[in-house]
Each structure stands twice: as structure tokens, then as C-alpha cells.
Amino acid sequence: MGATFPELSGAKAIVTGGATGIGSAIAAALARQSVTVTIADIDRAGAEAAARELGGHAVAIDVRKRGSVEAAFAEGERLMGGFDLLIANAGVSTMQHALAITDEEWDFNFDVNVRGIFLANQIAARGFKQRGRGTIVNTASLAAKVGAPLLAHYSASKFAVLGWTQALARELAPSGIRVNAVCPGFVKTGMQTREVEWEAQLRGVSPERVVADYIAQTPLGRLETPEDVADVVVFLCSDSARFMTGQGINVTGGVYMT
């Protein structure tokens, strides 16, 4: 699955939120390129199970807390003897009509999706800059390109991820550090399963209707898989993307084309 990038062999990566879903697929795709992977997840047991399958490492992390991120990255660096790839993938969602969003829902989305990206990127990039190398890929969303009904707070958080990615890329480019983001669409994951149930309730339709609507919006005619995203992340980590930085790459099956 996907192209082979020999230059990635021997690289070392930390993948946040890597125990399940898109993060797990990214970790597996990197491992197939002979990258040593540390999975960092708030679910330590899940991270350990995923890491065992890849012959990698696992660390516990709460991306909302600076001390936790610093400790997790230091442990990952110790286990691997350094790292030069950061995949900042950890994210959450809730769903609600915009006028009914609570402070708690807003804060939850921003604490994980924005503060988590900020902390992971900043802490990793400080080390990358000292070593004169490193690549960062952040997980944004289709909802970072176009505001999504029932996901106004989530969209706002993912728009912030793209703004941060662009600004950080400009600052780190003179140090040879690239920073990009991927913007997945309707990806078939556990998170999507929850969102389908929420959306069905909020719209007063069946879950099957929600999924059918997702597919109808997708020109390529199917739900996205985590592997569809993972292969693009691997490309962004490779030398084939050596002149790409500050980009938010759409991986949406054509849902959004700008």
C-alpha cells in the first residue's frame, strides 16, 4: 500500500493520538517504511497494543498539558535515541447546533485540537531546531477549509490549526524544518461512528441517511479510509515533499478542491 520512500528508513517518529483511527494507520504506514515509531496516546493501554503490532514504542500523553507532552516526548526520544518526525494527530470532536454549544464543549475542542497541536509542535520544534532537522505534519480537517454545520466549534479549532501551521512553517523554514497539515474528509473511524449517531439525532434522520449523505458529497463515491490519509502523511514526511511547507493538503475524495 502506497509508495516506498527509502530515505525514510531509519527515521524516528512520534505519532500523537496513534492508538486508533487515522493515527494508528499513520503509525503503521510509517513502520512499513522502516521508520521507528513511538505512539503517544492518552490511552496508554491502547498505545501499547498498537505499538506491539508495529514493533514500536508507546508512551502516555495528555496533549493539553505541557508537562505531559514534554515528558512523553523525552521518553520517546530516550526509547528511540532521538526523533525527527512529529505527526501531531491527536484530536477530538463533539457535535451540536452552534447556538447550543456550551463553554465546556468549546473548551474541550480547543484544548485538544489547538492547544494540543501548539504544545506538540513547539516542544518538538525546539529540539528539531537545535539539531538542524525535522519534519512536522499536523492533522487538520475538511472542516478547516469550509465551516461545517453542527461542527462550528470543531471547524473553528481546525481553522486555527491551519493558521498555526502556516505561521510556524514560515518561522522554521530558515532552519530547514518543514511544517504541513493534512485535511481529511469523511473518514471511516470510531470518531466518525460517534459523529454519525450525533448528527442523525440532531437532524432527525437515520444514521444510514447521514452516511449516504457523506458519500453523496464525495465525488470519488465512497467513505475515506484512514489509510487514504496515512499515505499522504508518509509522502509529506519524505524527500519527495522537500519543497512543500505551510500547506494544508486536502485528502477528501474531492469534497473540497481549493
Short mmCIF file of C-alpha atoms in Angstrom, two decimals:
data_model
loop_
_atom_site.label_atom_id
_atom_site.label_comp_id
_atom_site.label_asym_id
_atom_site.label_seq_id
_atom_site.Cartn_x
_atom_site.Cartn_y
_atom_site.Cartn_z
CA MET A 1 0.00 0.00 0.00
CA GLY A 2 1.45 3.35 -1.04
CA ALA A 3 4.83 4.27 -2.48
CA THR A 4 8.18 3.37 -0.95
CA PHE A 5 10.50 6.12 0.25
CA PRO A 6 13.91 4.59 1.03
CA GLU A 7 15.17 7.83 2.59
CA LEU A 8 12.71 7.34 5.47
CA SER A 9 14.34 4.07 6.51
CA GLY A 10 15.90 4.59 9.92
CA ALA A 11 13.92 7.74 10.70
CA LYS A 12 12.23 8.06 14.09
CA ALA A 13 8.70 9.37 14.57
CA ILE A 14 6.30 10.26 17.36
CA VAL A 15 2.61 9.98 16.46
CA THR A 16 0.18 11.58 18.91
CA GLY A 17 -3.25 10.03 19.09
CA GLY A 18 -1.78 6.97 17.44
CA ALA A 19 -3.65 4.21 19.26
CA THR A 20 -6.67 4.18 16.94
CA GLY A 21 -8.15 5.58 13.77
CA ILE A 22 -6.12 7.82 11.49
CA GLY A 23 -3.21 7.95 13.93
CA SER A 24 -2.93 4.17 14.05
CA ALA A 25 -2.94 3.99 10.24
CA ILE A 26 -0.23 6.68 10.06
CA ALA A 27 1.94 4.82 12.55
CA ALA A 28 1.54 1.59 10.57
CA ALA A 29 2.30 3.31 7.26
CA LEU A 30 5.49 4.83 8.69
CA ALA A 31 6.54 1.50 10.15
CA ARG A 32 6.20 -0.05 6.68
CA GLN A 33 8.81 2.49 5.56
CA SER A 34 11.17 1.14 8.26
CA VAL A 35 10.56 4.18 10.47
CA THR A 36 10.84 3.54 14.21
CA VAL A 37 7.59 4.76 15.73
CA THR A 38 6.56 5.83 19.22
CA ILE A 39 2.80 6.00 19.67
CA ALA A 40 1.79 8.69 22.17
CA ASP A 41 -1.81 8.50 23.33
CA ILE A 42 -3.92 9.34 26.36
CA ASP A 43 -4.97 5.67 26.24
CA ARG A 44 -1.71 4.07 27.37
CA ALA A 45 -3.04 0.51 27.04
CA GLY A 46 -4.27 1.21 23.51
CA ALA A 47 -0.95 2.77 22.58
CA GLU A 48 0.92 -0.25 23.90
CA ALA A 49 -1.29 -2.67 21.94
CA ALA A 50 -0.83 -0.70 18.72
CA ALA A 51 2.92 -0.39 19.28
CA ARG A 52 3.32 -4.12 19.82
CA GLU A 53 1.88 -4.79 16.38
CA LEU A 54 4.44 -2.45 14.82
CA GLY A 55 7.45 -3.37 16.92
CA GLY A 56 7.44 0.21 18.15
CA HIS A 57 7.16 2.03 21.45
CA ALA A 58 4.32 3.54 23.46
CA VAL A 59 4.08 6.48 25.84
CA ALA A 60 1.18 8.07 27.67
CA ILE A 61 0.37 11.67 26.81
CA ASP A 62 -2.25 14.31 27.53
CA VAL A 63 -1.66 16.84 24.77
CA ARG A 64 -3.50 19.52 26.74
CA LYS A 65 -0.76 19.65 29.37
CA ARG A 66 2.72 20.98 28.69
CA GLY A 67 4.37 18.81 31.33
CA SER A 68 2.77 15.67 29.91
CA VAL A 69 3.89 16.47 26.36
CA GLU A 70 7.42 17.27 27.50
CA ALA A 71 7.64 14.03 29.48
CA ALA A 72 6.16 11.91 26.68
CA PHE A 73 8.49 13.34 24.04
CA ALA A 74 11.52 12.97 26.31
CA GLU A 75 10.59 9.33 26.91
CA GLY A 76 10.03 8.72 23.19
CA GLU A 77 13.38 10.29 22.42
CA ARG A 78 15.05 8.12 25.03
CA LEU A 79 13.42 4.94 23.71
CA MET A 80 14.34 5.66 20.09
CA GLY A 81 17.58 7.54 20.55
CA GLY A 82 16.06 10.77 19.20
CA PHE A 83 13.29 11.60 16.77
CA ASP A 84 12.99 13.65 13.61
CA LEU A 85 9.34 13.28 12.59
CA LEU A 86 6.34 14.54 14.55
CA ILE A 87 2.84 13.60 13.49
CA ALA A 88 0.57 15.75 15.67
CA ASN A 89 -2.64 13.86 15.11
CA ALA A 90 -4.46 13.77 18.46
CA GLY A 91 -7.89 15.34 18.14
CA VAL A 92 -11.46 15.27 19.38
CA SER A 93 -14.89 16.34 18.24
CA THR A 94 -18.34 16.97 19.61
CA MET A 95 -21.41 17.95 17.64
CA GLN A 96 -24.10 20.50 18.42
CA HIS A 97 -26.13 23.33 16.91
CA ALA A 98 -24.00 26.48 17.05
CA LEU A 99 -26.41 28.33 19.34
CA ALA A 100 -26.44 25.41 21.79
CA ILE A 101 -22.68 24.85 22.09
CA THR A 102 -21.63 25.01 25.72
CA ASP A 103 -18.49 26.59 27.11
CA GLU A 104 -17.34 23.10 28.07
CA GLU A 105 -17.73 21.77 24.51
CA TRP A 106 -15.91 24.77 23.06
CA ASP A 107 -13.05 24.48 25.54
CA PHE A 108 -12.74 20.70 25.06
CA ASN A 109 -12.33 21.05 21.28
CA PHE A 110 -9.87 23.92 21.54
CA ASP A 111 -7.86 22.41 24.40
CA VAL A 112 -7.14 19.21 22.45
CA ASN A 113 -7.26 20.33 18.82
CA VAL A 114 -5.49 23.68 19.14
CA ARG A 115 -3.55 23.76 22.38
CA GLY A 116 -2.52 20.14 21.79
CA ILE A 117 -1.11 20.97 18.35
CA PHE A 118 0.59 24.09 19.70
CA LEU A 119 2.30 22.26 22.55
CA ALA A 120 3.35 19.23 20.50
CA ASN A 121 4.70 21.38 17.66
CA GLN A 122 6.51 23.85 19.88
CA ILE A 123 8.17 21.26 22.10
CA ALA A 124 9.24 19.07 19.17
CA ALA A 125 10.40 22.01 17.06
CA ARG A 126 12.67 23.34 19.80
CA GLY A 127 14.59 20.08 19.63
CA PHE A 128 14.46 19.94 15.83
CA LYS A 129 15.90 23.44 15.58
CA GLN A 130 18.82 22.56 17.84
CA ARG A 131 19.58 19.51 15.67
CA GLY A 132 19.03 21.35 12.40
CA ARG A 133 16.46 18.91 11.00
CA GLY A 134 12.91 17.74 11.48
CA THR A 135 9.51 17.45 9.85
CA ILE A 136 6.08 18.11 11.32
CA VAL A 137 2.72 17.01 9.93
CA ASN A 138 -0.44 18.16 11.71
CA THR A 139 -3.87 16.60 11.29
CA ALA A 140 -6.41 19.30 10.41
CA SER A 141 -9.69 18.53 8.64
CA LEU A 142 -12.04 19.24 5.76
CA ALA A 143 -13.73 21.33 8.46
CA ALA A 144 -10.59 23.53 8.45
CA LYS A 145 -11.37 24.58 4.87
CA VAL A 146 -15.13 25.07 5.00
CA GLY A 147 -17.33 25.66 8.04
CA ALA A 148 -19.30 22.54 8.87
CA PRO A 149 -22.88 22.77 10.20
CA LEU A 150 -23.22 21.20 13.67
CA LEU A 151 -19.43 21.40 13.99
CA ALA A 152 -18.90 25.16 14.29
CA HIS A 153 -16.64 24.81 17.34
CA TYR A 154 -14.71 21.94 15.77
CA SER A 155 -14.36 23.87 12.50
CA ALA A 156 -13.06 26.89 14.38
CA SER A 157 -10.46 24.75 16.13
CA LYS A 158 -9.28 23.19 12.87
CA PHE A 159 -9.12 26.55 11.08
CA ALA A 160 -6.80 27.55 13.92
CA VAL A 161 -4.61 24.52 13.23
CA LEU A 162 -4.10 25.66 9.64
CA GLY A 163 -3.26 29.22 10.69
CA TRP A 164 -0.73 27.94 13.19
CA THR A 165 0.74 25.52 10.63
CA GLN A 166 1.29 28.30 8.09
CA ALA A 167 2.84 30.73 10.58
CA LEU A 168 5.10 28.10 12.14
CA ALA A 169 6.21 26.93 8.70
CA ARG A 170 7.34 30.45 7.81
CA GLU A 171 9.30 30.81 11.06
CA LEU A 172 11.00 27.42 10.86
CA ALA A 173 11.78 27.36 7.13
CA PRO A 174 15.18 29.09 7.56
CA SER A 175 16.13 26.24 9.92
CA GLY A 176 15.25 23.61 7.31
CA ILE A 177 12.22 22.37 9.24
CA ARG A 178 9.07 21.73 7.23
CA VAL A 179 5.55 22.01 8.72
CA ASN A 180 2.48 20.83 6.82
CA ALA A 181 -1.04 19.63 7.57
CA VAL A 182 -3.44 17.11 6.11
CA CYS A 183 -7.14 17.82 5.83
CA PRO A 184 -9.13 14.56 5.78
CA GLY A 185 -12.78 14.39 4.76
CA PHE A 186 -15.37 11.82 5.78
CA VAL A 187 -13.06 9.17 7.25
CA LYS A 188 -14.47 5.86 8.44
CA THR A 189 -13.21 5.72 12.05
CA GLY A 190 -14.58 5.31 15.54
CA MET A 191 -14.81 9.11 15.73
CA GLN A 192 -16.96 9.15 12.61
CA THR A 193 -19.23 6.45 14.05
CA ARG A 194 -19.92 8.69 17.05
CA GLU A 195 -20.45 11.71 14.82
CA VAL A 196 -22.90 9.84 12.61
CA GLU A 197 -25.02 8.97 15.65
CA TRP A 198 -24.90 12.57 16.92
CA GLU A 199 -25.73 14.03 13.52
CA ALA A 200 -28.60 11.61 13.00
CA GLN A 201 -30.13 12.69 16.30
CA LEU A 202 -29.61 16.42 15.65
CA ARG A 203 -31.01 16.22 12.11
CA GLY A 204 -33.80 13.78 12.94
CA VAL A 205 -32.72 11.26 10.31
CA SER A 206 -31.29 7.75 10.37
CA PRO A 207 -27.56 7.04 10.70
CA GLU A 208 -27.73 5.34 7.31
CA ARG A 209 -29.03 8.57 5.77
CA VAL A 210 -26.13 10.52 7.29
CA VAL A 211 -23.56 8.11 5.82
CA ALA A 212 -25.33 8.19 2.45
CA ASP A 213 -25.14 11.99 2.51
CA TYR A 214 -21.40 11.84 3.20
CA ILE A 215 -20.87 9.57 0.22
CA ALA A 216 -23.11 11.70 -2.00
CA GLN A 217 -20.92 14.74 -1.22
CA THR A 218 -17.76 12.82 -2.18
CA PRO A 219 -17.01 12.82 -5.92
CA LEU A 220 -14.90 9.66 -5.62
CA GLY A 221 -18.00 7.93 -4.32
CA ARG A 222 -17.02 6.26 -1.07
CA LEU A 223 -16.09 6.94 2.51
CA GLU A 224 -12.44 7.72 3.11
CA THR A 225 -10.24 5.21 4.93
CA PRO A 226 -7.54 6.03 7.48
CA GLU A 227 -5.02 4.56 5.04
CA ASP A 228 -6.00 7.17 2.44
CA VAL A 229 -4.78 9.82 4.88
CA ALA A 230 -1.76 7.85 6.10
CA ASP A 231 -0.22 7.51 2.64
CA VAL A 232 -0.33 11.29 2.16
CA VAL A 233 1.28 11.84 5.56
CA VAL A 234 4.13 9.48 4.61
CA PHE A 235 4.62 11.43 1.38
CA LEU A 236 4.79 14.71 3.34
CA CYS A 237 7.47 13.19 5.57
CA SER A 238 9.54 12.11 2.57
CA ASP A 239 12.09 13.90 0.43
CA SER A 240 9.53 13.89 -2.37
CA ALA A 241 7.81 16.71 -0.45
CA ARG A 242 11.10 18.51 0.24
CA PHE A 243 9.86 21.82 -1.24
CA MET A 244 6.47 21.77 0.49
CA THR A 245 5.85 23.64 3.72
CA GLY A 246 2.92 25.53 5.22
CA GLN A 247 0.42 23.51 3.21
CA GLY A 248 -2.98 22.16 4.21
CA ILE A 249 -3.33 19.19 1.87
CA ASN A 250 -6.90 18.15 1.05
CA VAL A 251 -7.43 14.40 1.29
CA THR A 252 -11.19 14.46 0.83
CA GLY A 253 -12.04 12.47 -2.26
CA GLY A 254 -12.92 15.75 -3.97
CA VAL A 255 -15.35 17.10 -1.39
CA TYR A 256 -13.27 20.29 -1.27
CA MET A 257 -11.00 21.24 -4.16
CA THR A 258 -9.49 24.65 -3.34
#
